[in-house]
Every structure is written in C-alpha cells, then in structure tokens.
Amino acid sequence: MSKDELVREVATSLRLLQQSFDAFDEAAATALKLNRTDLRALDLLLAGSTPLSAGQLSAALKLSPAATTTVIDRLERARLAGRIQDPHNRRRILVAATDTAREVEQDVYAPVGVAGAKALAGYTTEQLAIILDFLRVARHVQEEQATRLTSARP
Amino acid sequence: MSKDELVREVATSLRLLQQSFDAFDEAAATALKLNRTDLRALDLLLAGSTPLSAGQLSAALKLSPAATTTVIDRLERARLAGRIQDPHNRRRILVAATDTAREVEQDVYAPVGVAGAKALAGYTTEQLAIILDFLRVARHVQEEQATRLTSARP
DNA sequence: ACTCATCTTTCGACACTCGAAACCTCCTGT
DNA sequence: ACAGGAGGTTTCGAGTGTCGAAAGATGAGT
C-alpha cells in the first residue's frame, strides 16, 4: 500500500474508532440505565480520588449549575452518588460516588481494560512507542482544530 | 519506559483522544449553530454521494421516524438540506444536503484533513502500517465490549 | 455589623425525543 | 379492477434534559 493510501486509511480508521467509542458509551449508559450526561458525571466522580463539589462537576461537565443539580439528584436517586456537606465550607456540597457505583464500574470497564491489554500485548515496545506518539499527535491535531472553531467568532 | 507502562499510557492516551474528538464535534456543532444530532445527520448526508430517504436517515441516526422528521425540518430551515420527492416512490422523500452545506463542510473539515495529513507525513510507511493495525484492533475491542454490554440483558 | 461575593437550589420556559395514530402511496391476491 | 394490507412520513401529546434568572444560604472583607 502506498503511503498516501495509508494516510487515508488511517484517517478513516480514526473516524470509525471514534464511532465505536461512541457506541460503547451509548451501550454503557443503557446498561447502567443512565443518560449520557449522568454517565459522564459518574465517570468524573469515579476518576478522581477526592469528591467533587457541585460547582466543579458543573464546570467539568460544561453544564449550567441548574442542570448539574438535577444530574446529582438523578445519581443520588439511583444510589450511585451521594451529597456530603463540605466540612470547610458549608455553602458547598461534595458529591461522591457510592460503593455501588464502584462495583458497577468494575463490571462495565474492567473487561475493557483486560481486553485492551491483551490486544496490546502482541506489540513490541518500539511499536507501542510509535502508537503512543501517534495518539498524542492525533489528540493535538484535534484540539488545535477545536480551538480554531471555537475561537473564530465573527 | 517499560512495556507495561507503555500499555497504560496508550490506554489513557486513547481516552484523551476520545475526549478531544468529542470536544471537536461539540465545537463544530456550535460553529454551525446546530445540535449534535443535526450535525450527525448532516455528516451522513454529506458523506454519501446519493441522497438518503427519511427512513434511511432515521435508521442511520438510530432515531425514531418522528424525531427524524424534526431533524430534517431543522436542517431545512437552516438551508442546509432539502426534501425531494423520490421519483420512483411517492411515499418516500429524499433528503439532500444543499450547496451551502457543502461549503460550510469545507470550511470546517478541510483544515482537519490538511493538518492530519501534515501530522502523518513524518511517519514511515512501516510506522503507518503499525498505526493502522492498531486502530483496527482498538476498534475491534471497543465493538466487542459494546456488544458484550448490549447483549447482556437479564 | 454590613455588604458583597460565592455556591447551590428552585422555578418557569424551551428544545429534543419518543410512541401511537393518522395519512398517503404502493403492492398483492382475487 | 379493486380491496386490503404493508411501507413510509408526518402529526400529536407527553416525558426528559437543559437553560437563565432569581432566591436562599454561607463566607469574607471592611
């Protein structure tokens, strides 16, 4: 295959990969009976080691404070997160994932890690280094293009 | 860096890449004053060489026929798509992207292609082959995991 | 103390999606 | 021919998620 062809194939493969990510997220949300927003919020809560305040969650989700309140409400009702008063600042509340959420997360994401690791095991370290470099470059390009679009405000 | 470390780095880089894709899509939608669904629909209309019927669009978007009607309404109102009677079947309508849509698409996506090609130019064909292989493997893993989640229905 | 800023919640409105029913149009069997 | 059903899109009413603005509560500075 020529280099030009390869470049094109990489581009389309990237698009397809993106779609598969999307499909997986959709499947995960359905499996957990959550909407995409609530799943994103739960991921954020599970990712960090310390609980997030409602405001931090709002910023991270790029959602209005009002909407964030209802996100927390829904997660709380599903017993996946809980509100805690911030001991240092009683205006704030902290939102923490529950143990149930952690278990559920394991069920959903652990197999992905296993399958991913297995799939990567076949590559040499040199190859992995190339892949890693590519992933970072690709991300950089995407972010550059995203800022180009957001900063162009005529 | 050890191989294990590399594998972990690749995993997190993939997550970040996914997020950057999402950010770009969001930026593109905002730039075009469309919601994400309408943008997806427009992408589909622009991707194929022939117009899509409302039903095909509905299936491709995984949206109800009712919702698809309003998607088409919105795109039509924005002068980005138009309804055409199917000459062979008067029950159906075909939805086609307008020239305006094509121009707008160029503005948004052409620079991405250029930047992407430039970024990939530095790799050798061997490296590109590895990257391409990886992308396909990654997609396969994601799809497998997605089906695992969707098929598990107790 | 008072005032202003910070943080979350409540409220009313709007946008997107869905299922069900309606409406045309095509196809099939008689 | 044509009656009846299947295919394709739209309309309607309801449900859910999001927002901006205002309210409520607490903190910080003067």
Tab-separated table of C-alpha atoms (C1' of nucleotides) in Angstrom:
chain	number	residue	atom	x	y	z
A	1	MET	CA	0.000	0.000	0.000
A	2	SER	CA	1.320	3.454	-0.831
A	3	LYS	CA	1.953	5.988	1.869
A	4	ASP	CA	-0.852	8.201	0.628
A	5	GLU	CA	-3.257	5.337	0.791
A	6	LEU	CA	-2.066	4.502	4.273
A	7	VAL	CA	-2.673	8.043	5.411
A	8	ARG	CA	-6.191	7.915	4.064
A	9	GLU	CA	-6.822	4.571	5.703
A	10	VAL	CA	-5.580	5.895	8.995
A	11	ALA	CA	-7.935	8.829	8.707
A	12	THR	CA	-10.980	6.702	8.046
A	13	SER	CA	-9.936	4.216	10.711
A	14	LEU	CA	-9.787	7.057	13.170
A	15	ARG	CA	-13.320	8.073	12.305
A	16	LEU	CA	-14.536	4.528	12.729
A	17	LEU	CA	-12.729	4.230	16.022
A	18	GLN	CA	-14.440	7.372	17.168
A	19	GLN	CA	-17.799	5.894	16.264
A	20	SER	CA	-17.014	2.706	18.135
A	21	PHE	CA	-16.157	4.733	21.206
A	22	ASP	CA	-19.470	6.438	20.883
A	23	ALA	CA	-21.291	3.151	20.504
A	24	PHE	CA	-19.578	1.786	23.580
A	25	ASP	CA	-20.518	4.800	25.649
A	26	GLU	CA	-24.071	4.501	24.479
A	27	ALA	CA	-24.103	0.821	25.402
A	28	ALA	CA	-22.607	1.517	28.805
A	29	ALA	CA	-25.187	4.191	29.526
A	30	THR	CA	-28.023	1.902	28.515
A	31	ALA	CA	-26.634	-0.946	30.581
A	32	LEU	CA	-26.490	1.312	33.621
A	33	LYS	CA	-29.879	2.845	32.854
A	34	LEU	CA	-28.320	6.281	32.782
A	35	ASN	CA	-28.336	9.018	30.202
A	36	ARG	CA	-25.041	10.065	28.653
A	37	THR	CA	-24.681	13.128	30.829
A	38	ASP	CA	-25.159	11.235	34.055
A	39	LEU	CA	-22.679	8.611	32.916
A	40	ARG	CA	-20.107	11.287	32.180
A	41	ALA	CA	-20.675	12.738	35.609
A	42	LEU	CA	-20.286	9.345	37.231
A	43	ASP	CA	-17.054	8.753	35.332
A	44	LEU	CA	-15.695	12.027	36.648
A	45	LEU	CA	-16.681	11.157	40.186
A	46	LEU	CA	-15.041	7.764	39.897
A	47	ALA	CA	-11.929	9.070	38.193
A	48	GLY	CA	-10.797	11.471	40.886
A	49	SER	CA	-9.707	10.204	44.267
A	50	THR	CA	-11.432	13.004	46.145
A	51	PRO	CA	-15.095	14.012	45.832
A	52	LEU	CA	-16.012	16.907	43.582
A	53	SER	CA	-18.084	19.895	44.552
A	54	ALA	CA	-21.260	20.582	42.628
A	55	GLY	CA	-19.611	23.575	41.032
A	56	GLN	CA	-16.561	21.615	39.937
A	57	LEU	CA	-18.823	18.998	38.462
A	58	SER	CA	-20.751	21.706	36.685
A	59	ALA	CA	-17.560	23.089	35.151
A	60	ALA	CA	-16.191	19.693	34.219
A	61	LEU	CA	-19.431	18.734	32.519
A	62	LYS	CA	-19.776	22.158	30.921
A	63	LEU	CA	-23.278	22.257	32.233
A	64	SER	CA	-25.180	25.020	33.991
A	65	PRO	CA	-25.338	24.848	37.777
A	66	ALA	CA	-29.061	24.247	37.481
A	67	ALA	CA	-28.614	21.263	35.233
A	68	THR	CA	-25.885	19.918	37.457
A	69	THR	CA	-28.188	19.945	40.446
A	70	THR	CA	-30.579	17.663	38.630
A	71	VAL	CA	-27.728	15.423	37.481
A	72	ILE	CA	-26.742	14.955	41.105
A	73	ASP	CA	-30.369	14.391	42.024
A	74	ARG	CA	-30.660	11.618	39.485
A	75	LEU	CA	-27.404	9.940	40.501
A	76	GLU	CA	-28.447	10.164	44.137
A	77	ARG	CA	-31.811	8.645	43.425
A	78	ALA	CA	-30.050	5.798	41.607
A	79	ARG	CA	-27.865	5.301	44.695
A	80	LEU	CA	-24.737	5.873	42.597
A	81	ALA	CA	-23.649	9.097	44.251
A	82	GLY	CA	-24.279	10.989	47.436
A	83	ARG	CA	-24.191	14.566	48.659
A	84	ILE	CA	-21.881	15.418	51.537
A	85	GLN	CA	-21.591	18.786	53.224
A	86	ASP	CA	-18.162	20.243	52.700
A	87	PRO	CA	-16.738	20.407	56.227
A	88	HIS	CA	-14.689	23.504	55.405
A	89	ASN	CA	-17.337	25.488	53.590
A	90	ARG	CA	-20.960	24.983	54.343
A	91	ARG	CA	-22.087	26.644	51.160
A	92	ARG	CA	-20.602	23.848	49.160
A	93	ILE	CA	-21.626	20.266	48.857
A	94	LEU	CA	-19.376	17.477	47.745
A	95	VAL	CA	-20.560	14.715	45.518
A	96	ALA	CA	-19.047	11.297	45.984
A	97	ALA	CA	-19.611	8.057	44.113
A	98	THR	CA	-21.029	5.278	46.240
A	99	ASP	CA	-19.574	1.802	46.619
A	100	THR	CA	-22.370	0.555	44.426
A	101	ALA	CA	-21.106	2.856	41.706
A	102	ARG	CA	-17.618	1.469	42.110
A	103	GLU	CA	-18.851	-2.095	41.770
A	104	VAL	CA	-20.919	-1.258	38.748
A	105	GLU	CA	-17.956	0.494	37.195
A	106	GLN	CA	-15.842	-2.604	37.612
A	107	ASP	CA	-18.437	-4.717	35.852
A	108	VAL	CA	-18.524	-2.359	32.925
A	109	TYR	CA	-14.953	-1.179	32.494
A	110	ALA	CA	-12.695	-3.872	33.907
A	111	PRO	CA	-13.263	-6.207	30.937
A	112	VAL	CA	-12.353	-3.352	28.617
A	113	GLY	CA	-9.017	-2.973	30.321
A	114	VAL	CA	-8.369	-6.680	30.163
A	115	ALA	CA	-9.297	-6.954	26.511
A	116	GLY	CA	-7.285	-3.858	25.701
A	117	ALA	CA	-4.196	-5.114	27.477
A	118	LYS	CA	-4.478	-8.445	25.734
A	119	ALA	CA	-4.804	-6.762	22.370
A	120	LEU	CA	-1.731	-4.637	23.014
A	121	ALA	CA	0.375	-7.487	24.320
A	122	GLY	CA	1.309	-8.530	20.798
A	123	TYR	CA	3.114	-5.304	20.008
A	124	THR	CA	6.768	-4.703	20.752
A	125	THR	CA	7.784	-1.794	22.932
A	126	GLU	CA	9.063	0.012	19.861
A	127	GLN	CA	5.718	-0.384	18.182
A	128	LEU	CA	3.889	0.728	21.293
A	129	ALA	CA	6.073	3.805	21.418
A	130	ILE	CA	5.068	4.668	17.870
A	131	ILE	CA	1.414	4.131	18.659
A	132	LEU	CA	1.632	6.266	21.747
A	133	ASP	CA	3.323	9.021	19.824
A	134	PHE	CA	0.656	8.871	17.174
A	135	LEU	CA	-2.146	9.048	19.706
A	136	ARG	CA	-0.654	12.159	21.222
A	137	VAL	CA	-0.164	13.774	17.850
A	138	ALA	CA	-3.705	12.952	16.832
A	139	ARG	CA	-5.066	14.439	20.019
A	140	HIS	CA	-3.024	17.544	19.497
A	141	VAL	CA	-4.388	17.987	15.995
A	142	GLN	CA	-7.942	17.556	17.189
A	143	GLU	CA	-7.520	20.072	19.961
A	144	GLU	CA	-5.936	22.579	17.641
A	145	GLN	CA	-8.809	22.256	15.236
A	146	ALA	CA	-11.347	22.506	18.005
A	147	THR	CA	-9.843	25.758	19.222
A	148	ARG	CA	-9.753	27.052	15.674
A	149	LEU	CA	-13.503	26.559	15.541
A	150	THR	CA	-14.267	27.934	18.963
A	151	SER	CA	-12.049	30.977	18.652
A	152	ALA	CA	-13.474	32.001	15.265
A	153	ARG	CA	-16.347	34.204	16.407
A	154	PRO	CA	-17.170	36.827	13.789
B	1	MET	CA	9.682	3.090	29.629
B	2	SER	CA	8.599	-0.459	30.379
B	3	LYS	CA	6.105	-2.223	28.203
B	4	ASP	CA	3.518	-2.259	30.964
B	5	GLU	CA	3.864	1.453	31.378
B	6	LEU	CA	3.536	1.932	27.657
B	7	VAL	CA	0.343	-0.075	27.589
B	8	ARG	CA	-1.118	2.058	30.351
B	9	GLU	CA	-0.040	5.223	28.594
B	10	VAL	CA	-1.667	4.069	25.399
B	11	ALA	CA	-4.876	3.382	27.268
B	12	THR	CA	-5.033	6.823	28.823
B	13	SER	CA	-3.993	8.459	25.569
B	14	LEU	CA	-6.885	6.721	23.891
B	15	ARG	CA	-9.298	8.106	26.456
B	16	LEU	CA	-7.908	11.578	25.967
B	17	LEU	CA	-8.122	11.229	22.220
B	18	GLN	CA	-11.730	10.252	22.569
B	19	GLN	CA	-12.390	13.357	24.608
B	20	SER	CA	-10.687	15.534	22.050
B	21	PHE	CA	-12.882	14.069	19.341
B	22	ASP	CA	-15.871	14.900	21.436
B	23	ALA	CA	-14.652	18.423	22.011
B	24	PHE	CA	-14.120	18.912	18.306
B	25	ASP	CA	-17.588	17.687	17.478
B	26	GLU	CA	-19.020	19.986	20.063
B	27	ALA	CA	-17.067	22.905	18.632
B	28	ALA	CA	-18.158	22.070	15.107
B	29	ALA	CA	-21.798	21.905	16.149
B	30	THR	CA	-21.580	25.233	17.929
B	31	ALA	CA	-19.796	26.842	14.997
B	32	LEU	CA	-22.563	25.673	12.690
B	33	LYS	CA	-25.272	26.559	15.198
B	34	LEU	CA	-26.528	23.003	15.125
B	35	ASN	CA	-27.154	20.484	17.830
B	36	ARG	CA	-25.130	17.273	17.820
B	37	THR	CA	-27.898	15.212	16.289
B	38	ASP	CA	-28.425	17.584	13.396
B	39	LEU	CA	-24.685	17.684	12.791
B	40	ARG	CA	-24.524	13.908	12.659
B	41	ALA	CA	-27.378	13.907	10.195
B	42	LEU	CA	-25.666	16.484	8.041
B	43	ASP	CA	-22.454	14.459	8.099
B	44	LEU	CA	-24.363	11.453	6.865
B	45	LEU	CA	-25.995	13.445	4.101
B	46	LEU	CA	-22.649	14.834	3.015
B	47	ALA	CA	-20.832	11.524	3.267
B	48	GLY	CA	-22.929	9.578	0.775
B	49	SER	CA	-22.956	10.503	-2.862
B	50	THR	CA	-26.672	9.915	-3.225
B	51	PRO	CA	-29.425	11.472	-1.093
B	52	LEU	CA	-30.857	9.454	1.770
B	53	SER	CA	-34.514	8.778	2.405
B	54	ALA	CA	-36.007	9.907	5.674
B	55	GLY	CA	-36.240	6.297	6.776
B	56	GLN	CA	-32.623	5.578	5.977
B	57	LEU	CA	-31.608	8.652	7.880
B	58	SER	CA	-33.747	7.534	10.776
B	59	ALA	CA	-32.026	4.155	10.840
B	60	ALA	CA	-28.550	5.590	10.457
B	61	LEU	CA	-29.132	8.018	13.297
B	62	LYS	CA	-30.865	5.391	15.421
B	63	LEU	CA	-33.654	7.839	15.918
B	64	SER	CA	-37.400	7.374	15.734
B	65	PRO	CA	-39.094	8.381	12.489
B	66	ALA	CA	-40.838	11.152	14.363
B	67	ALA	CA	-37.598	12.626	15.648
B	68	THR	CA	-36.059	12.323	12.209
B	69	THR	CA	-38.824	14.388	10.694
B	70	THR	CA	-37.968	17.245	13.009
B	71	VAL	CA	-34.253	16.827	12.313
B	72	ILE	CA	-34.975	17.284	8.628
B	73	ASP	CA	-37.242	20.219	9.418
B	74	ARG	CA	-34.458	21.940	11.302
B	75	LEU	CA	-31.840	21.307	8.619
B	76	GLU	CA	-34.261	22.533	6.005
B	77	ARG	CA	-34.998	25.681	7.941
B	78	ALA	CA	-31.240	26.290	8.203
B	79	ARG	CA	-30.991	25.858	4.433
B	80	LEU	CA	-28.522	23.006	4.874
B	81	ALA	CA	-30.725	20.271	3.481
B	82	GLY	CA	-33.775	19.928	1.313
B	83	ARG	CA	-36.594	17.468	0.820
B	84	ILE	CA	-37.052	15.955	-2.621
B	85	GLN	CA	-39.841	13.640	-3.683
B	86	ASP	CA	-38.485	10.246	-4.603
B	87	PRO	CA	-39.315	9.951	-8.315
B	88	HIS	CA	-39.741	6.176	-8.056
B	89	ASN	CA	-41.810	6.052	-4.923
B	90	ARG	CA	-44.044	8.867	-3.943
B	91	ARG	CA	-44.342	7.690	-0.377
B	92	ARG	CA	-40.709	8.418	0.204
B	93	ILE	CA	-38.855	11.652	0.367
B	94	LEU	CA	-35.161	12.048	-0.176
B	95	VAL	CA	-33.076	14.385	1.864
B	96	ALA	CA	-30.134	16.043	0.184
B	97	ALA	CA	-27.530	18.413	1.518
B	98	THR	CA	-27.544	21.818	-0.125
B	99	ASP	CA	-24.560	23.520	-1.711
B	100	THR	CA	-24.435	25.797	1.295
B	101	ALA	CA	-23.953	22.724	3.435
B	102	ARG	CA	-21.111	21.592	1.214
B	103	GLU	CA	-19.372	24.930	1.501
B	104	VAL	CA	-19.790	25.013	5.227
B	105	GLU	CA	-18.442	21.492	5.463
B	106	GLN	CA	-15.315	22.514	3.597
B	107	ASP	CA	-14.711	25.372	5.984
B	108	VAL	CA	-14.989	23.103	8.975
B	109	TYR	CA	-13.423	19.840	7.888
B	110	ALA	CA	-10.930	20.620	5.158
B	111	PRO	CA	-8.394	22.121	7.586
B	112	VAL	CA	-8.666	18.984	9.690
B	113	GLY	CA	-7.674	16.869	6.735
B	114	VAL	CA	-4.778	19.120	5.926
B	115	ALA	CA	-3.491	19.221	9.489
B	116	GLY	CA	-3.941	15.483	9.821
B	117	ALA	CA	-2.065	14.731	6.635
B	118	LYS	CA	0.736	17.015	7.690
B	119	ALA	CA	0.967	15.342	11.066
B	120	LEU	CA	1.127	11.913	9.497
B	121	ALA	CA	3.700	12.881	6.883
B	122	GLY	CA	6.528	12.378	9.345
B	123	TYR	CA	5.880	8.675	9.775
B	124	THR	CA	7.364	5.990	7.587
B	125	THR	CA	5.081	3.606	5.764
B	126	GLU	CA	6.072	0.866	8.188
B	127	GLN	CA	5.079	3.020	11.105
B	128	LEU	CA	1.827	3.961	9.428
B	129	ALA	CA	1.090	0.307	8.901
B	130	ILE	CA	1.553	-0.346	12.602
B	131	ILE	CA	-0.680	2.590	13.478
B	132	LEU	CA	-3.349	1.444	11.085
B	133	ASP	CA	-3.243	-2.044	12.509
B	134	PHE	CA	-3.545	-0.684	15.993
B	135	LEU	CA	-6.524	1.479	15.105
B	136	ARG	CA	-8.338	-1.507	13.679
B	137	VAL	CA	-7.546	-3.634	16.690
B	138	ALA	CA	-8.709	-0.887	19.027
B	139	ARG	CA	-11.942	-0.512	17.143
B	140	HIS	CA	-12.496	-4.234	17.264
B	141	VAL	CA	-12.007	-4.301	21.020
B	142	GLN	CA	-14.429	-1.441	21.512
B	143	GLU	CA	-17.072	-3.074	19.383
B	144	GLU	CA	-16.671	-6.376	21.171
B	145	GLN	CA	-17.101	-4.690	24.500
B	146	ALA	CA	-20.076	-2.726	23.285
B	147	THR	CA	-21.828	-5.880	22.159
B	148	ARG	CA	-20.987	-7.523	25.460
B	149	LEU	CA	-22.893	-4.735	27.184
B	150	THR	CA	-25.811	-4.649	24.799
B	151	SER	CA	-26.294	-8.404	24.641
B	152	ALA	CA	-26.305	-8.824	28.413
B	153	ARG	CA	-29.997	-8.322	29.114
B	154	PRO	CA	-31.108	-10.266	32.194
C	1	DA	C1'	-22.374	44.500	61.807
C	2	DC	C1'	-22.981	45.110	56.844
C	3	DT	C1'	-22.261	44.274	52.452
C	4	DC	C1'	-20.758	41.950	48.646
C	5	DA	C1'	-19.216	37.736	46.584
C	6	DT	C1'	-19.682	32.622	46.281
C	7	DC	C1'	-22.249	28.342	45.976
C	8	DT	C1'	-26.338	25.613	45.363
C	9	DT	C1'	-31.148	25.092	44.551
C	10	DT	C1'	-35.786	26.334	42.761
C	11	DC	C1'	-38.691	27.932	39.131
C	12	DG	C1'	-40.608	28.561	34.577
C	13	DA	C1'	-39.661	28.078	29.806
C	14	DC	C1'	-37.774	25.824	25.802
C	15	DA	C1'	-35.689	22.049	22.926
C	16	DC	C1'	-35.299	17.182	21.691
C	17	DT	C1'	-37.104	12.657	21.644
C	18	DC	C1'	-40.499	9.070	21.771
C	19	DG	C1'	-44.849	6.023	20.877
C	20	DA	C1'	-49.140	5.999	18.819
C	21	DA	C1'	-52.184	7.350	15.482
C	22	DA	C1'	-53.134	9.478	11.012
C	23	DC	C1'	-52.321	9.915	6.247
C	24	DC	C1'	-50.689	8.746	1.568
C	25	DT	C1'	-48.985	5.594	-1.576
C	26	DC	C1'	-47.540	1.126	-3.302
C	27	DC	C1'	-48.203	-3.788	-3.849
C	28	DT	C1'	-50.637	-8.236	-3.826
C	29	DG	C1'	-54.333	-11.507	-4.388
C	30	DT	C1'	-58.580	-12.336	-6.164
D	1	DA	C1'	-60.155	-3.605	-11.394
D	2	DC	C1'	-60.017	-3.128	-6.642
D	3	DA	C1'	-59.948	-4.173	-1.599
D	4	DG	C1'	-56.853	-4.794	1.967
D	5	DG	C1'	-52.594	-4.705	3.905
D	6	DA	C1'	-47.803	-3.153	4.069
D	7	DG	C1'	-44.459	0.661	3.672
D	8	DG	C1'	-43.081	5.488	4.521
D	9	DT	C1'	-43.584	10.004	6.527
D	10	DT	C1'	-45.823	13.348	9.413
D	11	DT	C1'	-48.668	14.993	13.352
D	12	DC	C1'	-49.845	14.932	18.126
D	13	DG	C1'	-49.274	14.700	23.113
D	14	DA	C1'	-46.246	13.508	26.761
D	15	DG	C1'	-41.780	12.934	29.031
D	16	DT	C1'	-36.998	14.242	29.924
D	17	DG	C1'	-32.975	17.289	29.998
D	18	DT	C1'	-31.175	21.854	29.778
D	19	DC	C1'	-31.032	26.748	30.493
D	20	DG	C1'	-31.302	31.719	32.607
D	21	DA	C1'	-32.833	34.209	36.302
D	22	DA	C1'	-33.929	34.690	40.885
D	23	DA	C1'	-33.881	33.007	45.569
D	24	DG	C1'	-31.600	31.184	49.707
D	25	DA	C1'	-27.707	30.364	52.470
D	26	DT	C1'	-22.967	30.948	53.869
D	27	DG	C1'	-18.327	33.120	53.781
D	28	DA	C1'	-15.023	37.098	53.626
D	29	DG	C1'	-13.606	41.816	53.892
D	30	DT	C1'	-14.173	46.424	55.676
